[in-house]
Coordinates of C-alpha atoms in Angstrom, one line a residue:
Chain A
M554 CA 0.0 0.0 0.0
R555 CA 1.3 3.4 -1.0
L556 CA 1.2 6.1 1.5
R557 CA -0.5 9.2 0.2
P558 CA 1.0 12.6 1.3
P559 CA -1.3 14.8 3.4
D560 CA -3.6 17.3 1.7
P561 CA -1.5 20.2 0.7
V562 CA -4.3 22.7 1.2
L563 CA -6.1 21.4 4.3
L564 CA -3.1 20.6 6.4
P565 CA -1.7 24.2 6.5
L566 CA -5.2 25.5 7.2
V567 CA -5.7 23.1 10.1
V568 CA -2.3 23.9 11.5
A569 CA -3.1 27.6 11.3
L570 CA -6.4 27.0 12.9
G571 CA -4.7 25.3 15.8
M572 CA -2.3 28.2 16.3
V573 CA -4.8 31.1 16.2
P574 CA -5.7 30.8 20.0
L575 CA -2.0 31.3 20.9
G576 CA -2.0 34.8 19.4
L577 CA -5.6 36.3 19.4
A578 CA -8.3 36.8 21.9
F579 CA -11.2 34.4 21.5
V580 CA -13.8 36.7 23.1
T581 CA -13.6 40.1 24.8
V582 CA -15.5 40.8 28.0
A583 CA -16.6 44.3 28.8
R584 CA -18.3 45.7 31.9
N585 CA -21.0 47.3 29.7
R586 CA -22.0 48.0 26.1
L587 CA -19.8 51.0 25.4
V588 CA -16.4 50.4 27.2
T589 CA -13.7 48.4 25.5
G590 CA -13.6 44.8 26.7
R591 CA -10.6 42.9 28.0
P592 CA -9.5 40.0 25.9
M593 CA -10.1 36.4 27.0
P594 CA -8.0 33.6 25.4
L595 CA -9.6 30.4 24.2
W596 CA -8.2 28.2 27.0
H597 CA -9.9 30.4 29.6
A598 CA -13.1 30.4 27.7
A599 CA -13.3 26.7 26.8
Q600 CA -14.8 24.2 29.3
G601 CA -17.4 21.5 29.5
P602 CA -18.7 19.3 26.7
E603 CA -18.4 22.0 24.1
A604 CA -14.6 22.2 24.6
I605 CA -14.3 18.4 24.1
L606 CA -16.5 18.7 21.0
S607 CA -14.4 21.4 19.5
L608 CA -11.2 19.6 20.3
A609 CA -12.5 16.3 18.9
G610 CA -13.6 18.3 15.8
L611 CA -10.1 19.7 15.4
A612 CA -8.5 16.3 15.9
L613 CA -10.7 14.8 13.2
L614 CA -10.0 17.7 10.9
L615 CA -6.3 17.1 11.3
L616 CA -6.9 13.4 10.6
A617 CA -8.9 14.3 7.5
A618 CA -6.1 16.6 6.3
L619 CA -3.5 13.8 6.8
K620 CA -5.5 11.0 5.3
R621 CA -7.2 13.1 2.6
G622 CA -10.7 12.5 3.6
P623 CA -12.8 15.4 2.3
W624 CA -16.1 14.1 3.7
L625 CA -14.6 13.7 7.1
A626 CA -13.2 17.2 6.7
I627 CA -16.7 18.6 6.0
L628 CA -18.2 16.8 9.1
S629 CA -15.3 17.8 11.4
G630 CA -15.1 21.4 10.1
V631 CA -18.8 21.9 11.0
L632 CA -18.1 20.3 14.4
V633 CA -15.3 22.9 15.0
M634 CA -17.4 25.8 13.9
G635 CA -20.4 24.8 16.0
G636 CA -18.2 23.9 19.0
L637 CA -16.5 27.3 18.9
G638 CA -19.9 29.1 18.7
W639 CA -21.1 27.0 21.7
I640 CA -18.0 27.9 23.7
A641 CA -18.5 31.6 23.0
G642 CA -22.2 31.4 23.9
D643 CA -21.5 29.6 27.2
V644 CA -18.9 32.2 28.3
A645 CA -21.5 34.9 27.7
Q646 CA -24.1 32.9 29.7
L647 CA -21.7 32.5 32.6
Q648 CA -20.8 36.2 32.6
A649 CA -24.5 37.2 32.4
I650 CA -25.2 35.3 35.7
S651 CA -22.5 37.2 37.6
Q652 CA -22.7 40.6 35.9
P653 CA -26.0 41.2 33.9
A654 CA -24.7 44.4 32.2
A655 CA -21.4 42.7 31.0
R656 CA -21.0 42.3 27.3
V657 CA -19.2 39.4 25.7
S658 CA -18.2 40.2 22.2
L659 CA -16.7 37.8 19.7
G660 CA -13.0 38.5 19.3
G661 CA -10.5 38.4 16.5
G662 CA -9.5 34.8 17.4
F663 CA -13.1 33.6 17.1
W664 CA -13.6 35.1 13.7
L665 CA -10.2 34.0 12.3
M666 CA -10.8 30.4 13.6
Q667 CA -14.3 30.4 12.0
A668 CA -12.9 31.8 8.8
L669 CA -10.2 29.1 8.6
A670 CA -12.6 26.4 9.4
A671 CA -14.9 27.8 6.7
L672 CA -12.0 27.7 4.3
C673 CA -11.4 24.0 5.1
L674 CA -15.1 23.4 4.4
V675 CA -14.9 25.3 1.1
E676 CA -11.8 23.3 0.0
A677 CA -13.3 20.0 1.1
A678 CA -16.6 20.7 -0.6
R679 CA -14.7 21.7 -3.8
Q680 CA -12.9 18.3 -3.7
T681 CA -16.1 16.4 -3.3
G682 CA -18.2 18.3 -5.8
R683 CA -21.8 19.1 -5.7
A684 CA -23.0 16.7 -3.1
G685 CA -20.3 17.9 -0.7
K686 CA -21.2 21.5 -1.3
A687 CA -24.8 20.8 -0.5
L688 CA -23.9 18.8 2.6
A689 CA -21.6 21.5 3.9
T690 CA -24.2 24.2 3.4
L691 CA -26.9 22.1 5.0
L692 CA -24.7 21.2 8.0
V693 CA -23.6 24.8 8.6
A694 CA -27.2 26.0 8.4
A695 CA -28.4 23.2 10.8
A696 CA -25.6 24.0 13.3
T697 CA -26.3 27.7 13.2
A698 CA -30.0 27.2 13.5
S699 CA -29.7 24.8 16.4
L700 CA -27.3 27.1 18.3
M701 CA -29.7 30.1 17.7
M702 CA -32.9 28.2 18.6
S703 CA -31.5 26.6 21.7
G704 CA -30.7 30.1 23.1
T705 CA -27.1 29.2 23.6
L706 CA -25.9 32.4 21.9
D707 CA -28.6 34.7 23.4
D708 CA -26.2 36.3 25.9
L709 CA -23.6 37.3 23.3
S710 CA -23.4 41.0 22.8
L711 CA -24.4 40.6 19.1
L712 CA -27.6 38.8 20.1
R713 CA -28.3 41.3 22.8
E714 CA -28.1 44.1 20.2
Y715 CA -30.5 41.9 18.1
A716 CA -32.9 41.6 21.0
N717 CA -32.8 45.3 21.6
R718 CA -33.4 46.1 18.0
R719 CA -35.6 43.2 17.0
D720 CA -38.5 45.4 16.1
V721 CA -36.2 47.7 14.0
L722 CA -34.3 44.9 12.1
G723 CA -37.3 43.4 10.4
P724 CA -38.6 46.7 8.9
A725 CA -35.0 47.6 8.0
L726 CA -34.6 44.4 6.1
L727 CA -37.9 45.0 4.3
R728 CA -36.9 48.6 3.5
H729 CA -33.6 47.4 2.1
I730 CA -35.3 44.9 -0.2
E731 CA -37.8 47.6 -1.1
I732 CA -35.0 50.0 -2.2
V733 CA -33.4 47.3 -4.3
T734 CA -36.7 46.3 -5.9
L735 CA -37.7 49.9 -6.6
A736 CA -34.4 50.5 -8.4
V737 CA -34.0 47.2 -10.2
A738 CA -37.5 46.7 -11.6
P739 CA -37.6 49.9 -13.6
T740 CA -34.0 49.3 -14.6
V741 CA -35.0 46.1 -16.3
L742 CA -37.8 47.8 -18.1
I743 CA -35.5 50.5 -19.4
G744 CA -32.2 48.6 -19.6
V745 CA -33.4 45.7 -21.7
P746 CA -34.8 47.9 -24.6
L747 CA -31.7 50.0 -24.3
G748 CA -29.5 46.9 -24.7
V749 CA -31.6 45.8 -27.7
A750 CA -31.2 49.3 -29.2
C751 CA -27.4 49.2 -28.6
Y752 CA -27.2 45.9 -30.4
R753 CA -29.4 47.0 -33.3
R754 CA -27.7 50.3 -33.9
E755 CA -24.0 50.3 -33.3
A756 CA -24.0 54.2 -33.1
I757 CA -26.3 54.1 -30.1
G758 CA -24.1 51.4 -28.4
R759 CA -21.0 53.5 -28.9
L760 CA -22.7 56.5 -27.2
V761 CA -24.8 54.8 -24.4
L762 CA -22.5 52.1 -23.1
P763 CA -19.5 54.3 -22.4
T764 CA -21.8 56.9 -20.8
L765 CA -23.2 54.3 -18.5
G766 CA -19.6 53.2 -17.8
V767 CA -18.8 56.6 -16.6
V768 CA -21.7 56.5 -14.2
Q769 CA -20.5 53.1 -12.9
T770 CA -17.0 54.5 -12.3
I771 CA -18.3 57.3 -10.0
P772 CA -18.2 55.9 -6.4
S773 CA -21.6 55.5 -4.8
I774 CA -21.2 58.0 -2.0
A775 CA -20.2 60.6 -4.6
L776 CA -23.2 59.9 -6.9
F777 CA -25.5 60.1 -3.9
G778 CA -23.9 63.4 -3.0
L779 CA -24.3 64.7 -6.6
M780 CA -28.0 63.8 -6.6
L781 CA -28.6 65.5 -3.3
A782 CA -28.3 69.2 -4.4
P783 CA -30.4 69.0 -7.7
L784 CA -33.2 67.0 -6.1
A785 CA -33.3 69.3 -3.1
A786 CA -33.5 72.3 -5.4
L787 CA -36.2 70.5 -7.5
A788 CA -38.3 70.0 -4.3
T789 CA -38.0 73.6 -3.2
W790 CA -38.9 74.8 -6.7
Q791 CA -41.9 72.5 -7.1
P792 CA -43.3 71.8 -3.6
A793 CA -45.8 69.3 -5.2
L794 CA -42.8 67.1 -5.9
A795 CA -41.7 67.3 -2.3
R796 CA -45.2 66.1 -1.2
I797 CA -44.8 62.9 -3.2
G798 CA -41.5 62.2 -1.6
I799 CA -39.0 63.8 -4.0
S800 CA -36.3 65.5 -2.0
G801 CA -32.5 65.6 -1.6
V802 CA -32.5 63.0 1.1
G803 CA -34.4 59.7 1.6
M804 CA -35.6 57.1 -0.9
A805 CA -35.8 59.3 -4.0
P806 CA -32.1 60.0 -4.6
A807 CA -31.2 56.5 -3.4
V808 CA -33.5 54.8 -5.9
L809 CA -32.5 57.1 -8.7
A810 CA -28.7 56.6 -8.1
L811 CA -29.2 52.8 -7.8
L812 CA -31.2 52.8 -11.1
L813 CA -28.4 54.7 -12.9
Y814 CA -25.8 52.2 -11.6
S815 CA -27.9 49.2 -12.5
L816 CA -28.4 50.3 -16.1
L817 CA -24.9 49.3 -17.3
P818 CA -24.9 45.6 -16.3
I819 CA -28.4 45.1 -17.7
A820 CA -28.0 47.0 -21.0
S821 CA -24.5 45.7 -21.7
N822 CA -25.4 42.1 -20.9
T823 CA -28.5 42.3 -23.1
Q824 CA -26.3 43.7 -25.9
A825 CA -23.6 41.1 -25.4
G826 CA -26.1 38.3 -25.2
L827 CA -27.7 39.3 -28.5
A828 CA -24.3 39.8 -30.1
S829 CA -23.2 36.3 -29.1
V830 CA -26.0 34.7 -31.1
P831 CA -24.2 33.1 -34.1
D832 CA -25.1 34.4 -37.5
S833 CA -25.5 30.9 -38.8
V834 CA -28.4 30.4 -36.3
R835 CA -30.0 33.6 -37.6
D836 CA -29.6 32.5 -41.2
A837 CA -31.1 29.1 -40.4
A838 CA -34.1 30.9 -38.8
R839 CA -34.5 33.1 -41.8
G840 CA -34.1 30.0 -44.1
I841 CA -37.1 28.2 -42.5
G842 CA -39.2 31.3 -43.2
M843 CA -39.3 33.0 -39.8
T844 CA -40.2 36.7 -39.8
R845 CA -38.0 39.3 -38.2
G846 CA -40.2 39.4 -35.1
Q847 CA -40.2 35.6 -34.8
I848 CA -36.4 35.5 -35.1
F849 CA -36.1 38.1 -32.3
W850 CA -38.6 36.5 -29.9
Q851 CA -38.1 32.8 -30.6
V852 CA -34.4 32.7 -31.4
E853 CA -32.4 35.7 -30.4
A854 CA -34.2 36.5 -27.1
Q855 CA -34.1 32.8 -26.1
L856 CA -30.4 32.5 -26.7
A857 CA -29.5 35.9 -25.0
F858 CA -31.6 35.1 -21.9
P859 CA -28.8 33.5 -19.8
A860 CA -26.6 36.6 -20.4
L861 CA -29.5 38.9 -19.3
L862 CA -30.0 36.8 -16.1
A863 CA -26.3 37.1 -15.4
G864 CA -26.6 40.9 -15.8
L865 CA -29.6 40.8 -13.4
R866 CA -27.6 38.9 -10.9
I867 CA -24.7 41.3 -11.0
T868 CA -27.2 44.2 -10.7
I869 CA -29.1 42.9 -7.7
V870 CA -25.9 41.9 -5.8
Q871 CA -24.4 45.4 -6.5
A872 CA -27.6 47.2 -5.6
T873 CA -27.8 45.4 -2.3
G874 CA -24.5 46.7 -1.3
L875 CA -25.1 50.2 -2.7
A876 CA -28.5 50.4 -0.8
A877 CA -26.5 50.0 2.4
V878 CA -24.4 53.1 1.5
A879 CA -27.7 54.9 0.7
A880 CA -28.5 54.9 4.4
L881 CA -26.0 57.8 4.6
I882 CA -28.5 60.0 2.7
G883 CA -31.4 58.9 4.9
A884 CA -32.8 56.1 2.8
G885 CA -33.0 53.8 5.8
G886 CA -32.6 50.0 5.4
L887 CA -30.0 47.8 7.0
G888 CA -27.3 50.4 6.3
A889 CA -28.9 52.7 8.8
I890 CA -28.3 50.1 11.6
M891 CA -24.8 49.5 10.3
F892 CA -23.7 53.2 10.3
D893 CA -25.5 53.8 13.6
G894 CA -23.1 51.2 15.1
L895 CA -20.1 52.6 13.3
F896 CA -20.8 56.2 14.3
T897 CA -21.4 55.4 18.0
G898 CA -18.5 52.9 18.1
A899 CA -20.8 50.0 19.0
L900 CA -19.2 47.2 17.0
D901 CA -21.9 44.6 17.5
L902 CA -24.5 47.0 16.3
A903 CA -22.4 47.6 13.1
L904 CA -22.2 43.8 12.7
L905 CA -26.0 43.5 13.2
G906 CA -26.5 45.7 10.2
A907 CA -23.6 44.4 8.0
I908 CA -24.2 40.7 8.4
P909 CA -27.8 40.7 6.9
V910 CA -26.5 42.9 4.0
I911 CA -23.9 40.3 3.2
G912 CA -26.6 37.6 3.7
L913 CA -28.9 39.3 1.3
A914 CA -26.2 39.7 -1.4
V915 CA -25.1 36.1 -1.1
T916 CA -28.6 34.8 -1.1
A917 CA -29.6 36.8 -4.2
D918 CA -26.4 35.6 -5.9
L919 CA -27.1 32.0 -5.1
L920 CA -30.8 32.1 -6.1
L921 CA -30.1 33.8 -9.4
R922 CA -27.3 31.3 -10.1
L923 CA -29.7 28.5 -9.5
V924 CA -32.3 29.8 -12.0
T925 CA -29.7 30.8 -14.6
P926 CA -29.3 28.1 -17.3
R927 CA -25.7 27.7 -18.2
A928 CA -24.9 29.4 -21.4
T929 CA -23.4 26.2 -22.8
D930 CA -26.6 24.2 -22.0
R931 CA -28.5 26.3 -24.6
A932 CA -25.8 27.4 -27.0
P933 CA -25.9 25.6 -30.3
S934 CA -23.1 23.2 -30.8
Chain B
M308 CA -2.6 60.6 -29.0
T309 CA -6.3 61.2 -28.3
S310 CA -6.1 58.3 -25.8
L311 CA -4.0 60.5 -23.6
L312 CA -6.4 63.5 -23.9
R313 CA -9.2 62.0 -21.7
P314 CA -7.0 61.2 -18.6
C315 CA -5.3 64.6 -18.9
V316 CA -8.6 66.4 -19.0
W317 CA -10.0 64.6 -15.9
L318 CA -6.7 65.1 -14.1
V319 CA -6.6 68.8 -14.8
L320 CA -10.2 69.1 -13.7
L321 CA -9.4 67.2 -10.5
L322 CA -6.4 69.3 -9.7
A323 CA -8.2 72.5 -10.5
A324 CA -11.2 71.5 -8.4
S325 CA -9.1 70.5 -5.4
F326 CA -6.9 73.6 -5.4
G327 CA -9.5 76.0 -6.6
M328 CA -12.6 74.9 -4.6
T329 CA -12.1 77.5 -1.9
S330 CA -12.0 80.3 -4.5
L331 CA -15.4 79.2 -5.8
R332 CA -16.8 80.5 -2.5
P333 CA -19.0 83.2 -4.2
L334 CA -20.5 80.5 -6.5
F335 CA -21.4 78.3 -3.6
A336 CA -22.7 81.3 -1.6
A337 CA -24.9 82.1 -4.5
L338 CA -26.1 78.5 -5.0
F339 CA -26.8 78.0 -1.3
P340 CA -27.8 81.4 0.1
T341 CA -29.0 80.0 3.4
L342 CA -25.7 78.4 4.4
E343 CA -23.4 80.3 6.7
R344 CA -20.3 78.5 5.6
P345 CA -20.7 77.5 2.0
V346 CA -17.2 76.0 1.6
Y347 CA -15.6 73.2 3.6
L348 CA -12.6 74.7 5.4
Q349 CA -11.8 72.1 8.1
E350 CA -9.0 70.7 5.9
G351 CA -7.8 71.9 2.5
F352 CA -9.2 69.9 -0.4
A353 CA -5.7 69.3 -1.7
A354 CA -4.8 67.8 1.7
L355 CA -7.9 65.6 1.6
L356 CA -7.1 64.5 -1.9
L357 CA -3.6 63.6 -0.8
A358 CA -4.8 61.6 2.2
H359 CA -7.3 59.8 0.0
L360 CA -4.7 59.0 -2.6
E361 CA -2.3 57.8 0.1
L362 CA -4.9 55.3 1.4
V363 CA -5.7 54.1 -2.1
A364 CA -2.1 54.0 -3.2
V365 CA -0.9 51.9 -0.2
S366 CA -3.7 49.4 -0.4
G367 CA -3.6 49.4 -4.2
V368 CA 0.1 48.8 -4.5
L369 CA 0.0 46.1 -1.9
A370 CA -3.1 44.5 -3.5
G371 CA -1.3 44.5 -6.8
I372 CA 1.9 42.9 -5.5
I373 CA 0.2 40.3 -3.3
G374 CA -2.6 39.6 -5.7
I375 CA -0.3 39.0 -8.7
A376 CA 2.0 36.9 -6.4
I377 CA -1.0 34.7 -5.4
G378 CA -2.1 34.4 -9.0
V379 CA 1.3 33.4 -10.1
A380 CA 1.8 31.0 -7.2
V381 CA -1.4 29.0 -7.8
T382 CA -0.7 28.7 -11.5
R383 CA 2.7 27.1 -10.9
P384 CA 2.9 23.3 -10.6
W385 CA 4.0 23.6 -6.9
G386 CA 1.0 25.8 -6.0
A387 CA -1.6 24.2 -8.2
A388 CA -3.3 22.6 -5.3
Y389 CA -4.4 26.0 -4.1
R390 CA -5.8 27.2 -7.4
G391 CA -9.4 26.0 -6.8
L392 CA -9.6 27.6 -3.4
A393 CA -8.1 30.9 -4.7
E394 CA -10.6 30.9 -7.6
T395 CA -13.6 30.1 -5.4
L396 CA -12.7 32.7 -2.8
S397 CA -11.9 35.5 -5.2
A398 CA -15.2 35.0 -7.0
A399 CA -17.3 34.4 -3.9
G400 CA -15.7 37.3 -1.9
Q401 CA -16.7 39.8 -4.5
T402 CA -20.4 39.1 -3.8
F403 CA -19.8 40.7 -0.4
P404 CA -20.6 44.4 -0.6
P405 CA -17.3 46.4 0.1
V406 CA -19.1 48.7 2.6
A407 CA -20.2 45.7 4.7
V408 CA -16.6 44.3 4.6
L409 CA -15.4 47.7 5.9
A410 CA -18.1 47.7 8.6
I411 CA -17.1 44.3 9.8
A412 CA -13.3 44.6 9.5
V413 CA -12.6 48.0 10.8
P414 CA -14.3 48.0 14.2
S415 CA -13.1 44.5 15.0
M416 CA -9.4 45.6 14.4
G417 CA -9.8 49.0 15.9
F418 CA -10.7 52.4 14.4
G419 CA -8.2 54.3 12.3
P420 CA -6.3 54.2 9.0
Q421 CA -4.3 50.9 9.4
P422 CA -7.4 48.7 9.8
A423 CA -9.0 50.6 6.9
V424 CA -6.0 49.9 4.7
L425 CA -6.1 46.2 5.6
A426 CA -9.8 46.0 4.8
L427 CA -9.4 47.9 1.5
L428 CA -6.4 45.6 0.7
L429 CA -8.2 42.4 1.4
Y430 CA -11.1 43.4 -0.8
G431 CA -8.9 44.8 -3.5
L432 CA -7.0 41.6 -3.7
L433 CA -10.0 39.7 -5.1
P434 CA -10.2 41.1 -8.6
V435 CA -6.4 41.1 -9.0
V436 CA -6.2 37.4 -8.0
Q437 CA -9.1 36.5 -10.2
N438 CA -7.8 38.3 -13.3
T439 CA -4.1 37.2 -12.8
I440 CA -5.3 33.5 -12.7
A441 CA -7.5 34.1 -15.8
G442 CA -4.7 35.9 -17.6
L443 CA -2.0 33.3 -16.9
T444 CA -4.2 30.3 -17.7
Q445 CA -5.3 31.7 -21.1
V446 CA -1.7 31.7 -22.4
P447 CA -1.8 29.0 -25.1
P448 CA 0.1 25.8 -24.2
A449 CA 1.9 25.9 -27.5
V450 CA 3.5 29.2 -26.6
L451 CA 4.6 27.7 -23.3
D452 CA 6.1 24.7 -25.1
A453 CA 7.9 26.9 -27.6
A454 CA 9.4 29.0 -24.7
T455 CA 10.5 25.8 -23.0
G456 CA 11.9 24.4 -26.2
L457 CA 13.9 27.6 -26.7
G458 CA 15.6 26.7 -23.4
F459 CA 13.8 29.3 -21.2
S460 CA 14.0 28.6 -17.5
P461 CA 10.6 28.5 -15.7
F462 CA 11.3 32.0 -14.2
R463 CA 12.4 33.5 -17.5
R464 CA 9.4 31.9 -19.2
L465 CA 7.1 33.5 -16.6
W466 CA 8.8 36.9 -16.8
R467 CA 9.3 37.2 -20.5
V468 CA 6.4 35.2 -21.9
E469 CA 3.5 34.5 -19.5
L470 CA 3.3 37.8 -17.6
P471 CA 3.5 40.0 -20.7
L472 CA 0.7 38.0 -22.4
A473 CA -1.4 38.1 -19.2
A474 CA -0.7 41.8 -18.6
P475 CA -3.9 43.3 -20.2
L476 CA -6.1 41.1 -18.0
I477 CA -4.0 41.7 -14.9
L478 CA -4.2 45.5 -15.5
T479 CA -7.9 45.2 -15.9
G480 CA -8.2 43.5 -12.6
L481 CA -6.0 46.1 -11.0
R482 CA -8.3 48.8 -12.5
V483 CA -11.4 47.3 -11.0
S484 CA -9.6 46.9 -7.7
V485 CA -8.4 50.5 -7.6
I486 CA -11.8 52.0 -8.6
I487 CA -13.6 50.0 -5.9
T488 CA -10.9 51.1 -3.4
I489 CA -11.4 54.8 -4.3
G490 CA -15.1 54.5 -3.4
T491 CA -14.6 52.4 -0.3
A492 CA -11.8 54.7 1.0
A493 CA -14.4 57.5 0.9
L494 CA -16.6 55.4 3.1
A495 CA -13.7 54.9 5.5
S496 CA -14.6 58.4 6.8
T497 CA -17.4 56.8 8.6
V498 CA -14.8 55.0 10.8
G499 CA -12.8 58.1 11.5
V500 CA -10.3 58.2 8.6
T501 CA -9.8 61.5 7.0
T502 CA -10.5 61.2 3.2
L503 CA -12.5 63.0 0.5
G504 CA -15.5 61.4 2.1
S505 CA -15.1 63.6 5.2
P506 CA -16.8 66.8 3.7
I507 CA -19.7 64.6 2.5
L508 CA -20.2 63.1 6.0
L509 CA -20.0 66.4 7.8
G510 CA -22.2 68.0 5.2
L511 CA -24.8 65.2 5.6
S512 CA -24.8 65.4 9.4
A513 CA -24.8 69.3 9.5
E514 CA -27.3 69.6 6.6
N515 CA -24.7 71.5 4.6
T516 CA -25.4 70.5 1.0
A517 CA -22.5 72.5 -0.3
Y518 CA -20.0 70.4 1.6
V519 CA -21.7 67.2 0.2
L520 CA -21.4 68.6 -3.3
Q521 CA -17.8 69.6 -2.9
G522 CA -16.7 66.2 -1.6
A523 CA -18.8 64.4 -4.2
V524 CA -17.4 66.3 -7.1
L525 CA -13.8 65.6 -6.1
I526 CA -14.4 61.9 -5.4
G527 CA -16.2 61.6 -8.8
L528 CA -13.4 63.4 -10.6
L529 CA -10.7 61.3 -8.9
A530 CA -12.4 58.0 -9.9
L531 CA -12.9 59.2 -13.5
A532 CA -9.3 60.4 -13.8
V533 CA -7.8 57.2 -12.4
D534 CA -10.1 55.1 -14.6
A535 CA -9.2 57.1 -17.7
M536 CA -5.5 56.6 -16.9
F537 CA -6.0 52.8 -16.8
D538 CA -8.0 53.0 -20.0
A539 CA -5.2 55.0 -21.7
A540 CA -2.5 52.6 -20.4
L541 CA -4.5 49.6 -21.8
T542 CA -5.1 51.4 -25.1
L543 CA -1.5 52.5 -25.5
F544 CA 0.2 49.2 -24.5
F545 CA -2.3 46.6 -25.5
A546 CA -4.6 48.2 -28.1
G547 CA -7.6 48.4 -25.8
A548 CA -7.9 44.8 -24.7
G549 CA -10.2 44.0 -21.8
R550 CA -12.6 46.6 -20.7
P551 CA -14.2 45.8 -17.4
A552 CA -18.0 45.2 -17.1
G553 CA -18.3 47.3 -13.9
G554 CA -17.3 47.5 -10.3
T555 CA -18.4 50.1 -7.8
S556 CA -18.8 50.4 -4.1

């Protein structure tokens, strides 16, 4: 039997994972919400069954790296991630008994260890293919859900902020989705015909696409700022506009700026999708007697659809992030919670806003990837 | 030489705006008659531009060096095992909105410029890594074989053949990275770093629209000038290969 060398990717990751606690604080414990906490290393925090669970997970992960067992790596990686979460939650519970105002925040060590364990999962899932990816996602979701539902994490500072803002977070999430929807829906209605026009008439394409490129280049905070003064002036000039919500701050400039940003990916992907339809296919369609309208709707539009969906995915992911910046001009949404935390120096509040923004972007990306047929599935051979 | 005209125009506008903004006081006073202080005077605009550029340059140069090094490493035989992970990460990481990355990274590492540079650097790495890998893997195998056949050492082959052929794509990745960094650096003002975003933030909190406009114009001009420079470099050196699809923060 030939001995296989250890996994060249997983092994260094596992070794790094094991060394993190030596250098970085696992959690920080503060007397109250606003003072800086003092660091607590992992070996002070870890006790009870969860410590054994995490240690076992780490040992199994090491074994998986040495023996090249990606499936074992997925299982043990989730064990480590869940175990570390459980440890952090338990520390917070213990502190809460002795000092109710104390805040236990997740430290750099916790986040780095979670990140390294997640990297192990990503690599192992990559090696096992689709089934491994699905299993890893499912296990992480199950571990997170069970830790949250059981209330183990409830005393962590992040969850306390959540409890304090529970009634604000839901509406903020909805508002965020509302901003993105209000911007992206009209963009599709404008951008797709624009893309078709750019494809049909090269002169239009040469004019429109670079102009939209300039808009994309301007950073979001600057574009929001540039919208502010004209819209405010418009509202003072025509008070009727102000009554329907048009003003320098709030939803109107945010949606308008997002709409301008979103036009480029939609229009250019529509144009590129149509341009990628081979001329031979068009000739064949004409040959079997299709009219121009039929060729467009039944041939070109069908073949360009995956490219359009890819443009839509880029647009929605981009708009989700930009909508967070829009909170600066008073548009509300998750960004408002995030900046509230940043301005007041409350880290966990900033996280409470930022994590759902990332969650929304990643979820939108995944969902649209799932419904997008691969270009090669439909492209003629 | 029309390709050089556009970056020069934007650059002149940027410099004129940053040095001359204060002398436009009568204009802003006329535009915003209700404002007591129509021009941002806390710091000079040229100083803000310099601070902003410093932040972008440090993270941009580091992202370029480290990103290209990672891209080269994972396309060599000895680093090939890491290529899948690097590709997955650089693609998936870009779905994370840069502002959220800043909001998570900066407070957890302490407020101030160094953590901001680190966050900008980490995010800026992704497009560089992605495009370096794409650029190096699209070099035709026949070209590599020819170089080896001519007796090129692996290093010489990389330096004289692979990197020059991959350069347009690498430069495009760097362009996306730098443009995102310019926008995200402006947002670093929310965590206490002085940048061109500072007038915007002060203007928003003090309801001084003139401050917002001044900061916004400068950030916009900076992004357009830098983008035009990349565009000119691509046109001059590589006849316009590889325009990016987008990338904003």
